[in-house]
CSV table of C-alpha atoms and ligand atoms in Angstrom, one decimal:
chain,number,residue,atom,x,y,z
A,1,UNK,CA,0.0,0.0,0.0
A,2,UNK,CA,1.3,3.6,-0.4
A,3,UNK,CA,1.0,4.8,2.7
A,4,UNK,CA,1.3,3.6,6.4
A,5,UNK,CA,-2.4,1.8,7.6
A,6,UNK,CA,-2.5,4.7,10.3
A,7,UNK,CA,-2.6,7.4,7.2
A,8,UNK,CA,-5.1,5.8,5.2
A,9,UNK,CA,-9.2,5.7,5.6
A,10,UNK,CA,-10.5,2.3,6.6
A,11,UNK,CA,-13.7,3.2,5.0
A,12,UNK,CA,-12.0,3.9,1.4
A,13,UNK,CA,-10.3,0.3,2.1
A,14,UNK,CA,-13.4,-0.8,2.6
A,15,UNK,CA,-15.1,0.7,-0.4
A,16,UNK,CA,-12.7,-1.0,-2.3
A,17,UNK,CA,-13.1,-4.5,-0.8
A,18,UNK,CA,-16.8,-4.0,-1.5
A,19,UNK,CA,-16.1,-2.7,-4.9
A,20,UNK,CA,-14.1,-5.6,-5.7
A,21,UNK,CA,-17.0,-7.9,-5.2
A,22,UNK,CA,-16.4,-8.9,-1.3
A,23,UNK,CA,-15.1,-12.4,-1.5
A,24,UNK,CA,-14.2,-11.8,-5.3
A,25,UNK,CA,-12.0,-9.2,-4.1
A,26,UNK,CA,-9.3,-11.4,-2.4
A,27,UNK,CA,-9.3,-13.6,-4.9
A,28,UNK,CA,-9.7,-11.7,-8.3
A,29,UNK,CA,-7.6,-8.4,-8.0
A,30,UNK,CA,-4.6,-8.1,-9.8
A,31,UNK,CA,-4.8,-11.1,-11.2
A,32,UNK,CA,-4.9,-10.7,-14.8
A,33,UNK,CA,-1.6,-9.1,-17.0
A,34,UNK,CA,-1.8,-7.5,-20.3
A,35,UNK,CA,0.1,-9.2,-23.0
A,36,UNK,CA,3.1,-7.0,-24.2
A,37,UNK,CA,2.5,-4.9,-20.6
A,38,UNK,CA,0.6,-2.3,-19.3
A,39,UNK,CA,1.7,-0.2,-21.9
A,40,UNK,CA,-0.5,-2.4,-24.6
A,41,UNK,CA,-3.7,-1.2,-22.8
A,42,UNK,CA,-2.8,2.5,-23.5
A,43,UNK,CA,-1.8,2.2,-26.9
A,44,UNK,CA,-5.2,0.8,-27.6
A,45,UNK,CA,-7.6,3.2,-26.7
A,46,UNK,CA,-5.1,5.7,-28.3
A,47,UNK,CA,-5.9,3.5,-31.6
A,48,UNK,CA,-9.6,4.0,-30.8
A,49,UNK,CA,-9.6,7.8,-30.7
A,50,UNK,CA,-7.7,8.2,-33.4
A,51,UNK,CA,-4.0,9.0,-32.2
A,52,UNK,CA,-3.7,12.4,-35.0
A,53,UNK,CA,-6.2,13.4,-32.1
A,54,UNK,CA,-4.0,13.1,-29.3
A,55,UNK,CA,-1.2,16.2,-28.4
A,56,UNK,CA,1.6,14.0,-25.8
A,57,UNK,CA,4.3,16.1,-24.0
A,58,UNK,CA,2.0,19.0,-23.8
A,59,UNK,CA,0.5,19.6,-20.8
A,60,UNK,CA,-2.4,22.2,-20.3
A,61,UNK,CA,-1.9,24.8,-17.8
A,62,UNK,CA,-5.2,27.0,-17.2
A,63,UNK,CA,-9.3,25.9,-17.9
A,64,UNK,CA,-11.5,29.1,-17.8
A,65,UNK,CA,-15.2,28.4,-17.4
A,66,UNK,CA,-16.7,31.4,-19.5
A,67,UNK,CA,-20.1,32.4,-19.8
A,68,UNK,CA,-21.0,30.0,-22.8
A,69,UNK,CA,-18.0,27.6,-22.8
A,70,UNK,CA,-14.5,26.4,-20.8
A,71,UNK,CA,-11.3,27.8,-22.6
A,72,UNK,CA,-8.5,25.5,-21.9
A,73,UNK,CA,-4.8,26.6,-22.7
A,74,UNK,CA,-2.1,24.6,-23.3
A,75,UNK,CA,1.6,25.3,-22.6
A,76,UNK,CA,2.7,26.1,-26.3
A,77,UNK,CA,-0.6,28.9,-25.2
A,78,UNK,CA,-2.6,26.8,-27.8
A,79,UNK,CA,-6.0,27.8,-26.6
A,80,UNK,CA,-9.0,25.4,-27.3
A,81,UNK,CA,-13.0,25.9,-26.7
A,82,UNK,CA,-14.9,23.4,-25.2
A,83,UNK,CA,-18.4,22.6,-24.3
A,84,UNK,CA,-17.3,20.3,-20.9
A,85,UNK,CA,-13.9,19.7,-19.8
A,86,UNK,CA,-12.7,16.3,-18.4
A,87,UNK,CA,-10.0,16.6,-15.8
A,88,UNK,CA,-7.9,13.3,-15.1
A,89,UNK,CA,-5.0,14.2,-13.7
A,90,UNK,CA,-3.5,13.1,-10.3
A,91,UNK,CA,-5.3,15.0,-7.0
A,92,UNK,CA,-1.7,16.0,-6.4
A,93,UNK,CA,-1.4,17.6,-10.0
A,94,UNK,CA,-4.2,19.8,-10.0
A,95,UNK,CA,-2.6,22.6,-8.8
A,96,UNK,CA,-0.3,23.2,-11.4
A,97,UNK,CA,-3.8,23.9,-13.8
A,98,UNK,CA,-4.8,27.6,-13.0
A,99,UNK,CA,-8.4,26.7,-13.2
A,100,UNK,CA,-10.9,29.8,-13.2
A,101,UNK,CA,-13.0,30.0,-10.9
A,102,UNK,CA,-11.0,28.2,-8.3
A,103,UNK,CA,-12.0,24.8,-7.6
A,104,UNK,CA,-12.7,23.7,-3.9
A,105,UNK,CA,-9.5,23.8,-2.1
A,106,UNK,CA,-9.9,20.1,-0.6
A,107,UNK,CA,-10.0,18.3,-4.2
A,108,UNK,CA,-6.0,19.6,-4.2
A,109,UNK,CA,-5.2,18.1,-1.0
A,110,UNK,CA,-6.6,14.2,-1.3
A,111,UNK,CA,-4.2,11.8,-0.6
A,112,UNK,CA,-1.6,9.9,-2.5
A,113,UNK,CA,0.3,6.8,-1.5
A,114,UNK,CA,4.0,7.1,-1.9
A,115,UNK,CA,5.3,4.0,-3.9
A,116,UNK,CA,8.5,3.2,-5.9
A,117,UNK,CA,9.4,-0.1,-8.0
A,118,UNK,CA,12.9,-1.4,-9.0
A,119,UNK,CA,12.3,-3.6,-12.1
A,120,UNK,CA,14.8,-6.3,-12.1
A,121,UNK,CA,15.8,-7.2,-15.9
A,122,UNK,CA,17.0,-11.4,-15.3
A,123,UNK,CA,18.7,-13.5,-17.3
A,124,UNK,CA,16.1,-16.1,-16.1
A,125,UNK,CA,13.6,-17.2,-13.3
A,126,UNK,CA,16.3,-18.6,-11.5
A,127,UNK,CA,14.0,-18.9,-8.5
A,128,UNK,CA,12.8,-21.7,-10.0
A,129,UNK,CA,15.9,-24.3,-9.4
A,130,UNK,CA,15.7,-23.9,-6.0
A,131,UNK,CA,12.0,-23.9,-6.0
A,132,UNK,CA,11.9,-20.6,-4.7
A,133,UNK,CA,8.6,-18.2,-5.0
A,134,UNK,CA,8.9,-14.9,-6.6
A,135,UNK,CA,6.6,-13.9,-4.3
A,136,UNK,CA,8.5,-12.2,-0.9
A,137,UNK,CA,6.6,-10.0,1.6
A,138,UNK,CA,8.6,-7.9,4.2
A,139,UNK,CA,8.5,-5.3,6.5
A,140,UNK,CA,11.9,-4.2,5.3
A,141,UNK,CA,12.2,-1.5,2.6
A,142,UNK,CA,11.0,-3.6,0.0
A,143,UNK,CA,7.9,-4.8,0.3
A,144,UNK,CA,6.3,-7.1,-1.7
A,145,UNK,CA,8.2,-9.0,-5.1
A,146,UNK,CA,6.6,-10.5,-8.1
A,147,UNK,CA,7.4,-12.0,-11.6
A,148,UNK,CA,6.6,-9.2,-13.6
A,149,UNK,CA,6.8,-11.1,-17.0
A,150,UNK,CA,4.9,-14.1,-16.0
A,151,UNK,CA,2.8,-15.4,-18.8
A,152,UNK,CA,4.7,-13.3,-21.1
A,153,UNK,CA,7.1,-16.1,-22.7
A,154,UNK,CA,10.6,-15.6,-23.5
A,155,UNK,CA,13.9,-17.2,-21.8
A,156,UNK,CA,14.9,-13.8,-20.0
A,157,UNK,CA,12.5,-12.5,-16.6
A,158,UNK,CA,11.5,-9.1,-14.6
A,159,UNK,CA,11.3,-9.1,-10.9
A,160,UNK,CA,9.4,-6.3,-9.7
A,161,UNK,CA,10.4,-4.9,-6.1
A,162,UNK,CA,7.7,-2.2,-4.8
A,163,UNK,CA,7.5,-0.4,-1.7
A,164,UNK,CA,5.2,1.6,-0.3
A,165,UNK,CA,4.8,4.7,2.5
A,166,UNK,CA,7.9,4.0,4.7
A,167,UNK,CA,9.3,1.4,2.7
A,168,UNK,CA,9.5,3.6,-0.4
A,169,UNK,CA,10.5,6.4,1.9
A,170,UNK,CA,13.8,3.9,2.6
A,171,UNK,CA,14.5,2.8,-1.0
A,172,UNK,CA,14.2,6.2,-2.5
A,173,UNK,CA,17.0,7.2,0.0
A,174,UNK,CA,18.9,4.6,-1.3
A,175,UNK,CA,20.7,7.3,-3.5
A,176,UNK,CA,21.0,6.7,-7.0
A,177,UNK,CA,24.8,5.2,-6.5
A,178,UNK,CA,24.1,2.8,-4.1
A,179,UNK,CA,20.8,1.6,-5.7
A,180,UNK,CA,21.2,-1.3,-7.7
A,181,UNK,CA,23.7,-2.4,-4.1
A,182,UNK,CA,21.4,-1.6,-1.7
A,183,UNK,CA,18.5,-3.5,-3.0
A,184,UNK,CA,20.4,-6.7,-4.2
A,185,UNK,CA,21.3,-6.7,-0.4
A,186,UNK,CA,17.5,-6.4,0.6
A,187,UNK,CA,16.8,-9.4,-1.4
A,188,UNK,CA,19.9,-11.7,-0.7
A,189,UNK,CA,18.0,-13.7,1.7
A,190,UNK,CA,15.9,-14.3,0.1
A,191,UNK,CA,16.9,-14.5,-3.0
A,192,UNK,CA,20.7,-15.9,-3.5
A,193,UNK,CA,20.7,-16.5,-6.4
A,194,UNK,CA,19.6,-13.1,-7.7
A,195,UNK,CA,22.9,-11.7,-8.0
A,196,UNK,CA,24.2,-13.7,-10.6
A,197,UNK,CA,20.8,-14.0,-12.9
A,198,UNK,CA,20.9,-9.8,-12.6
A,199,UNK,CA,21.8,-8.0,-15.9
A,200,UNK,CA,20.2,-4.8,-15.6
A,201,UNK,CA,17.4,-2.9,-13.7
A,202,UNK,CA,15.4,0.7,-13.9
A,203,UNK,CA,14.2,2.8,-10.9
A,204,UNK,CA,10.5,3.8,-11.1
A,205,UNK,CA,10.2,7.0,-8.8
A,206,UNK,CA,7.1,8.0,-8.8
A,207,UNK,CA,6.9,10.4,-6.1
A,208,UNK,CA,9.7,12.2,-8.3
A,209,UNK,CA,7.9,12.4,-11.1
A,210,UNK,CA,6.7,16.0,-12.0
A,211,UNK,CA,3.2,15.2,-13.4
A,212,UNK,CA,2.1,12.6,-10.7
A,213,UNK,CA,3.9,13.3,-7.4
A,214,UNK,CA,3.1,10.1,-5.7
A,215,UNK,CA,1.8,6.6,-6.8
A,216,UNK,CA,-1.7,6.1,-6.9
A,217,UNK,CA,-5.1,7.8,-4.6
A,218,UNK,CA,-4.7,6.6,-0.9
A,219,UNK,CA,-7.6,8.7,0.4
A,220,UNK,CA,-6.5,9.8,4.4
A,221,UNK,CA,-8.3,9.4,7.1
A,222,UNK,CA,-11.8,11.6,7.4
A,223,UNK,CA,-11.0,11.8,3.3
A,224,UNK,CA,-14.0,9.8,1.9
A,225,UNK,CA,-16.5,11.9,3.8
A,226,UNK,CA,-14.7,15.2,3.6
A,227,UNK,CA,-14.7,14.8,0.0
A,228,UNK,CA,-17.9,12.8,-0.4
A,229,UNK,CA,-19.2,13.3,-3.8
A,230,UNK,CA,-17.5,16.3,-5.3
A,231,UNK,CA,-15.4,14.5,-7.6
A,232,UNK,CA,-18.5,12.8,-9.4
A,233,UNK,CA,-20.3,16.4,-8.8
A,234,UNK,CA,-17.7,18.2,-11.0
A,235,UNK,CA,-17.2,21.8,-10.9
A,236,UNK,CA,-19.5,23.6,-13.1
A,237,UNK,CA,-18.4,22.5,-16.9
A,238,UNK,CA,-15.1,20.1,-15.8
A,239,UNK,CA,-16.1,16.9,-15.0
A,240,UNK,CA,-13.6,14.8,-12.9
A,241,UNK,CA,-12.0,11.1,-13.9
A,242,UNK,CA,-9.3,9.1,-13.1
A,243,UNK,CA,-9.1,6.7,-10.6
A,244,UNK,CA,-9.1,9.0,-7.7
A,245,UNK,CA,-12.6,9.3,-8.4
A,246,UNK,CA,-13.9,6.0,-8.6
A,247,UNK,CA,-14.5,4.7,-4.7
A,248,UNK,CA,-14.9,1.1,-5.7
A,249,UNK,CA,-11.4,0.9,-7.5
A,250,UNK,CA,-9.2,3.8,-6.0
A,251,UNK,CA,-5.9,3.3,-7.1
A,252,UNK,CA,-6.6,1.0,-9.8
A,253,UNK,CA,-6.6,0.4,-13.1
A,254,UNK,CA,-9.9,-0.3,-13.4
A,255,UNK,CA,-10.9,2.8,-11.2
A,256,UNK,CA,-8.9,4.9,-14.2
A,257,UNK,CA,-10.8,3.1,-17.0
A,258,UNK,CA,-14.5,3.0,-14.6
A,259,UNK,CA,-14.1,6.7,-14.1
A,260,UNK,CA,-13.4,7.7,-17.7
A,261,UNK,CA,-16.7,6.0,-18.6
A,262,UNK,CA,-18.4,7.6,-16.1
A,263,UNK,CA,-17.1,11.1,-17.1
A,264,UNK,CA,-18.0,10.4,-21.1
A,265,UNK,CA,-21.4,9.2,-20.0
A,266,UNK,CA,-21.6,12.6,-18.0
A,267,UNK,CA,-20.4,14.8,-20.6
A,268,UNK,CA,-22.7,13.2,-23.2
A,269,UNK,CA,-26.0,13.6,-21.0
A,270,UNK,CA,-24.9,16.9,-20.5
A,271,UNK,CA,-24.5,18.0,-23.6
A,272,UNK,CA,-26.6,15.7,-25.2
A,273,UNK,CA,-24.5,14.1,-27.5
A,274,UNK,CA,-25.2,10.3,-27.8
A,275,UNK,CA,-22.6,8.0,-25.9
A,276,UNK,CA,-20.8,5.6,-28.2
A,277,UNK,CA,-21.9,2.0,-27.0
A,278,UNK,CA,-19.4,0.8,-24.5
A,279,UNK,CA,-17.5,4.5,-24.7
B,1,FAD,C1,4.1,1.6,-8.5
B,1,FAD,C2,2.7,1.5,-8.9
B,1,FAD,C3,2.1,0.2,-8.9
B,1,FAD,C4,0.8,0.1,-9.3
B,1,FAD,N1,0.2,-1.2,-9.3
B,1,FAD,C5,-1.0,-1.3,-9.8
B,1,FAD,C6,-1.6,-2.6,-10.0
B,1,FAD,O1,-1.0,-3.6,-9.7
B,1,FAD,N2,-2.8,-2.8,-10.5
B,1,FAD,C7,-3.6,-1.7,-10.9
B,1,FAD,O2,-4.7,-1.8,-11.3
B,1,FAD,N3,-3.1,-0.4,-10.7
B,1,FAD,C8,-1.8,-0.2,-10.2
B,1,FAD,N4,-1.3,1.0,-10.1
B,1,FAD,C9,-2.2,2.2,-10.3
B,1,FAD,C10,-2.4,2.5,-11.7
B,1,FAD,O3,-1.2,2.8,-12.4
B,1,FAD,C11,-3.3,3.8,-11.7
B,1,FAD,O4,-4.5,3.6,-10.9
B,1,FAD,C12,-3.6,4.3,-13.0
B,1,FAD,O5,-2.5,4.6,-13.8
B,1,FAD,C13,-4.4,5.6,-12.9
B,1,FAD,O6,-4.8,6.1,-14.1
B,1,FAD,P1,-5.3,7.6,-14.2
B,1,FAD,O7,-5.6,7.8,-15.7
B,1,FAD,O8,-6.3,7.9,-13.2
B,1,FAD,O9,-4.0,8.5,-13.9
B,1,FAD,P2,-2.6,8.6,-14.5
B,1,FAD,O10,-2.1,7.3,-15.0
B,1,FAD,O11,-1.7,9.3,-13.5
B,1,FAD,O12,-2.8,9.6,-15.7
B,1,FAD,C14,-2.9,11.0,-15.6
B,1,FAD,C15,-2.1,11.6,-16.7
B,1,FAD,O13,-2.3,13.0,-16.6
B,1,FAD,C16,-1.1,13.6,-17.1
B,1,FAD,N5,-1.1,15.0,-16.6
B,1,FAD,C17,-0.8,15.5,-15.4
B,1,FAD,N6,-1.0,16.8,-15.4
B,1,FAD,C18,-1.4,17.2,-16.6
B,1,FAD,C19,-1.6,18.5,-17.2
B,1,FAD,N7,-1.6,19.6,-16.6
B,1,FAD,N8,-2.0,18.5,-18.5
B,1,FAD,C20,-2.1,17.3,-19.2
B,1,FAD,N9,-1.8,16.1,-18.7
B,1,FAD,C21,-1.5,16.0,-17.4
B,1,FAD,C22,0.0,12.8,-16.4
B,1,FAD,O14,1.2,12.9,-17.1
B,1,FAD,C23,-0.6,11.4,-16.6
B,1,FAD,O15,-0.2,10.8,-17.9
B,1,FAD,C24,0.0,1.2,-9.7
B,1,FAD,C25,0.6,2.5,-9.7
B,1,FAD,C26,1.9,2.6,-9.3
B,1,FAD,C27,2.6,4.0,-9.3
C-alpha cells in the first residue's frame, strides 16, 4: 500500500473491498496481465480515438469556465474551446492547472500513497531451481516481489520490487549510487541467487515524477466523507475522472478506466450528445 495503515481511511479500504465484489475481491484483483505490458492497454484506446487526435508532451496549464464555454490553454498557449472539460489528472497535480474560478480547495489536498518499484531485468527465473517463489513480503524497505513477466514467454524474466509509504521512503533514499547495491542486499536472503541472474534494472520513482507526485489515490483518514461526492459532482463544466474518483477501484486500473466511462457518459447527458456503445 502507499502509505502507512494509520494514514489511510478504513472506510476507502473498505469501499474497495466491497467494490471488488467482497469475496471476489481477495481472490480476483490483480490477477490478470496485459500481454506485451501495461503499456499495450494505453496504446489501444489511443488506436480507438484516433491517435492524430491526441497532443503527448504538452500539458495544459489553465481551464477558464466562460459564460457560454470552458477555454483550456495549453503550454505552447494553444487555446481550445470546449463545451465540458474532463480533468484526469492526479489529485496531487491539479494545482499546477490555474483553473478559473478556483476549484474547492480540498479536491488539491486528497491523498496519495507514496510508492517506488525497482524492475529487475533477469537473465532467467532462477528462483525456480531452488524452487523458490517470486513472491517475498517484508516489513523491510522492500515490500512485496513478483514475476513481472509471467505469462509473457521468453527465456529472460523481470522481478518487480515495490514499496510503499515508509518502505518507499527507505529505497528512495537509497541514492541513486548505491541503488542497484542496496536492494540486491534487501533481497539476498531471500533471494541468493539473484545476484548472478541480474543483468540490468530501472528505478521507477514516482513520487519524483513531475506530473504525478506520488503513486496512486490513498484517500487519508476523514478523506471519503470530507470529500464525499464532489469529484463525481464536478465543478460547473469540468467533469472529474481518473481513478481517484472512482471509490470502488481507487488506485486501480480499473478505477482509471470505470471513471473515464463515467465522465463520457456525463459529458454526453450533459450536452446531449449520444454515448458511443461501451465509450
Ligand atoms: C508503483 C505502482 C504500482 C501500481 N500497481 C497497480 C496494480 O498492480 N494494479 C492496478 O490496477 N493499478 C496499479 N497502479 C495504479 C495505476 O497505475 C493507476 O491507478 C492508473 O494509472 C491511474 O490512471 P489515471 O488515468 O487515473 O491517472 P494517471 O495514469 O496518473 O494519468 C494521468 C495523466 O495526466 C497527465 N497530466 C498530469 N498533469 C497534466 C496536465 N496539466 N495536462 C495534461 N496532462 C497532465 C499525467 O502525465 C498522466 O499521464 C500502480 C501504480 C503505481 C505507481
Amino acid at each position: 500500500m502507499g502509505a502507512p495503515a494509520a494514514e489511510q481511511s478504513w472506510l476507502g479500504l473498505l469501499a474497495q473491498v466491497k467494490g471488488g465484489g467482497l469475496e471476489a475481491y481477495w481472490r480476483d484483483s490483480e490477477s490478470l496481465r496485459c500481454v506485451g505490458g501495461n503499456g499495450s492497454l494505453a496504446r489501444r484506446l489511443a488506436e480507438g480515438i484516433g491517435e492524430g487526435r491526441i497532443r503527448l508532451s504538452l500539458p495544459a496549464v489553465s481551464v477558464e469556465q466562460r459564460e457560454r464555454d470552458l477555454l483550456v490553454t495549453l503550454r505552447d498557449r494553444t487555446r481550445i474551446e470546449c463545451d465540458r472539460v474532463i480533468v484526469a489528472v492526479a489529485p496531487s497535480v491539479l494545482g499546477r492547472i490555474d483553473f478559473r474560478p478556483a476549484l474547492p480547495d480540498v479536491l488539491g489536498r486528497a491523498g496519495m500513497g507514496r510508492v517506488v518499484k525497482f524492475l529487475a531485468a533477469l537473465s532467467g527465473p532462477f528462483w525456480l531451481d531452488s524452487g523458490r517463489s517470486p513472491n517475498f513480503a517484508s516489513d523491510g524497505p522492500v515490500g512485496v516481489t513478483w514475476h513481472g513477466t509471467s505469462g509473457q514467454g521468453g527465456g529472460a524474466a523481470g522481478l518487480v520490487a515495490f514499496s510503499g509509504g515508509r518502505g518507499a521512503d527507505s529505497c528512495r533514499a537509497f541514492g541513486a549510487a548505491e541503488r542497484v547495491r542496496r536492494y540486491l542486499a534487501a533481497l539476498a536472503p531471500a533471494y541468493p541467487g539473484l545476484n548472478d541472474a541480474f543483468t540490468e534494472s530501472l528505478f521507477m520513482d514516482w513520487p519524483a515524477d513531475p506530473w504525478t507526485q506520488g503513486g496512486y489515490s490513498c484517500a487519508a483518514p476523514g478523506e471519503m466523507a470530507r470529500i464525499g461526492s464532489a469529484w463525481r459532482d464536478g465543478a460547473g463544466g469540468v467533469v472529474f475522472a481518473g481513478e481517484h474518483t472512482c471509490p470502488a477501484f481507487q488506485g486501480y486500473m480499473e478505477g482509471a478506466l470505470r471513471s473515464g466511462r463515467a465522465a463520457a457518459a456525463q459529458v454526453a447527458a450533459a450536452t446531449g450528445l449520444g454515448a458511443r456503445r461501451g465509450g
